[in-house]
Amino acid sequence: MAKTRVANIRHLKGKAFELIRQGKAVYIGRRVRTSYGTFPASKWGNPFRLSPYATSIEREKCLRKYETYVRSRLDLMGALKELKGKVLLCWCYPLPCHGNVLIKLLKETER
């Protein structure tokens, strides 16, 4: 099985929809309309918004809040296995991102 990883959707553009249709990728963001289509809101979306000018400290704080949020949601914790072997599509990678948090939590559940 392929390794679970995070990828920036901007680099994939329209190819992202094909990867999702093939079951190779999962969109993990909020609802976004682009020139190549609309991505519906994902249950994995981070409800804690960051400014485009957020500092690394603000980003880390946001990611800690997201981790606490996911851990508190039994439905999400139970669904983490859906992400195994998938490409997690977001908008912020390669910056530290909630996709990294999801991979961390997935690994914990596999132990």
PDB file of C-alpha atoms in Angstrom, residues 16-85:
ATOM      1  CA  ALA A  16      -6.676  16.527  -8.093  1.00  0.00           C
ATOM      2  CA  PHE A  17     -10.254  15.657  -9.071  1.00  0.00           C
ATOM      3  CA  GLU A  18      -9.041  12.612 -11.000  1.00  0.00           C
ATOM      4  CA  LEU A  19      -6.961  11.397  -8.037  1.00  0.00           C
ATOM      5  CA  ILE A  20     -10.003  11.788  -5.780  1.00  0.00           C
ATOM      6  CA  ARG A  21     -12.239   9.895  -8.254  1.00  0.00           C
ATOM      7  CA  GLN A  22      -9.656   7.093  -8.441  1.00  0.00           C
ATOM      8  CA  GLY A  23      -9.645   6.799  -4.650  1.00  0.00           C
ATOM      9  CA  LYS A  24      -5.961   7.756  -4.446  1.00  0.00           C
ATOM     10  CA  ALA A  25      -6.470  11.111  -2.741  1.00  0.00           C
ATOM     11  CA  VAL A  26      -8.688  12.762  -0.145  1.00  0.00           C
ATOM     12  CA  TYR A  27      -9.410  16.482  -0.042  1.00  0.00           C
ATOM     13  CA  ILE A  28      -8.957  17.705   3.560  1.00  0.00           C
ATOM     14  CA  GLY A  29      -9.851  21.384   3.294  1.00  0.00           C
ATOM     15  CA  ARG A  30     -12.768  23.773   3.486  1.00  0.00           C
ATOM     16  CA  ARG A  31     -15.114  24.410   0.557  1.00  0.00           C
ATOM     17  CA  VAL A  32     -13.198  26.201  -2.185  1.00  0.00           C
ATOM     18  CA  ARG A  33     -14.182  27.233  -5.692  1.00  0.00           C
ATOM     19  CA  THR A  34     -11.330  27.317  -8.214  1.00  0.00           C
ATOM     20  CA  SER A  35     -11.019  27.914 -11.948  1.00  0.00           C
ATOM     21  CA  TYR A  36     -10.860  24.127 -12.445  1.00  0.00           C
ATOM     22  CA  GLY A  37     -13.756  23.156 -10.153  1.00  0.00           C
ATOM     23  CA  THR A  38     -15.244  23.322  -6.667  1.00  0.00           C
ATOM     24  CA  PHE A  39     -13.916  21.313  -3.754  1.00  0.00           C
ATOM     25  CA  PRO A  40     -16.690  20.635  -1.232  1.00  0.00           C
ATOM     26  CA  ALA A  41     -15.970  21.068   2.467  1.00  0.00           C
ATOM     27  CA  SER A  42     -14.268  18.014   3.924  1.00  0.00           C
ATOM     28  CA  LYS A  43     -14.953  16.575   7.351  1.00  0.00           C
ATOM     29  CA  TRP A  44     -11.154  16.830   7.768  1.00  0.00           C
ATOM     30  CA  GLY A  45     -11.098  20.599   7.185  1.00  0.00           C
ATOM     31  CA  ASN A  46      -9.429  22.680   9.871  1.00  0.00           C
ATOM     32  CA  PRO A  47     -12.093  24.862  11.542  1.00  0.00           C
ATOM     33  CA  PHE A  48      -9.364  27.106  12.991  1.00  0.00           C
ATOM     34  CA  ARG A  49      -8.471  29.698  10.369  1.00  0.00           C
ATOM     35  CA  LEU A  50      -5.057  31.268   9.939  1.00  0.00           C
ATOM     36  CA  SER A  51      -4.212  34.626   8.459  1.00  0.00           C
ATOM     37  CA  PRO A  52      -2.087  34.411   5.298  1.00  0.00           C
ATOM     38  CA  TYR A  53       0.459  36.357   7.348  1.00  0.00           C
ATOM     39  CA  ALA A  54       0.428  33.976  10.325  1.00  0.00           C
ATOM     40  CA  THR A  55       3.704  33.483  12.131  1.00  0.00           C
ATOM     41  CA  SER A  56       5.170  30.036  12.687  1.00  0.00           C
ATOM     42  CA  ILE A  57       4.115  30.313  16.340  1.00  0.00           C
ATOM     43  CA  GLU A  58       0.515  31.086  15.330  1.00  0.00           C
ATOM     44  CA  ARG A  59       0.584  28.175  12.869  1.00  0.00           C
ATOM     45  CA  GLU A  60       1.814  25.745  15.536  1.00  0.00           C
ATOM     46  CA  LYS A  61      -0.866  26.955  17.962  1.00  0.00           C
ATOM     47  CA  CYS A  62      -3.524  26.422  15.294  1.00  0.00           C
ATOM     48  CA  LEU A  63      -2.252  22.897  14.593  1.00  0.00           C
ATOM     49  CA  ARG A  64      -2.307  22.017  18.302  1.00  0.00           C
ATOM     50  CA  LYS A  65      -5.924  23.230  18.459  1.00  0.00           C
ATOM     51  CA  TYR A  66      -6.762  21.109  15.424  1.00  0.00           C
ATOM     52  CA  GLU A  67      -5.157  18.034  16.983  1.00  0.00           C
ATOM     53  CA  THR A  68      -7.179  18.552  20.179  1.00  0.00           C
ATOM     54  CA  TYR A  69     -10.306  19.019  18.055  1.00  0.00           C
ATOM     55  CA  VAL A  70      -9.808  15.770  16.110  1.00  0.00           C
ATOM     56  CA  ARG A  71      -8.956  13.806  19.264  1.00  0.00           C
ATOM     57  CA  SER A  72     -12.211  15.056  20.833  1.00  0.00           C
ATOM     58  CA  ARG A  73     -14.282  13.835  17.865  1.00  0.00           C
ATOM     59  CA  LEU A  74     -14.809  10.093  18.094  1.00  0.00           C
ATOM     60  CA  ASP A  75     -16.283  10.064  14.586  1.00  0.00           C
ATOM     61  CA  LEU A  76     -13.094  11.540  13.133  1.00  0.00           C
ATOM     62  CA  MET A  77     -10.782   9.359  15.202  1.00  0.00           C
ATOM     63  CA  GLY A  78     -12.712   6.321  13.999  1.00  0.00           C
ATOM     64  CA  ALA A  79     -12.505   7.479  10.385  1.00  0.00           C
ATOM     65  CA  LEU A  80      -8.734   8.053  10.318  1.00  0.00           C
ATOM     66  CA  LYS A  81      -8.222   4.635   8.720  1.00  0.00           C
ATOM     67  CA  GLU A  82      -9.937   6.038   5.586  1.00  0.00           C
ATOM     68  CA  LEU A  83      -6.803   8.122   5.023  1.00  0.00           C
ATOM     69  CA  LYS A  84      -4.346   5.214   5.013  1.00  0.00           C
ATOM     70  CA  GLY A  85      -2.318   5.098   1.809  1.00  0.00           C
TER      71      GLY A  85
END
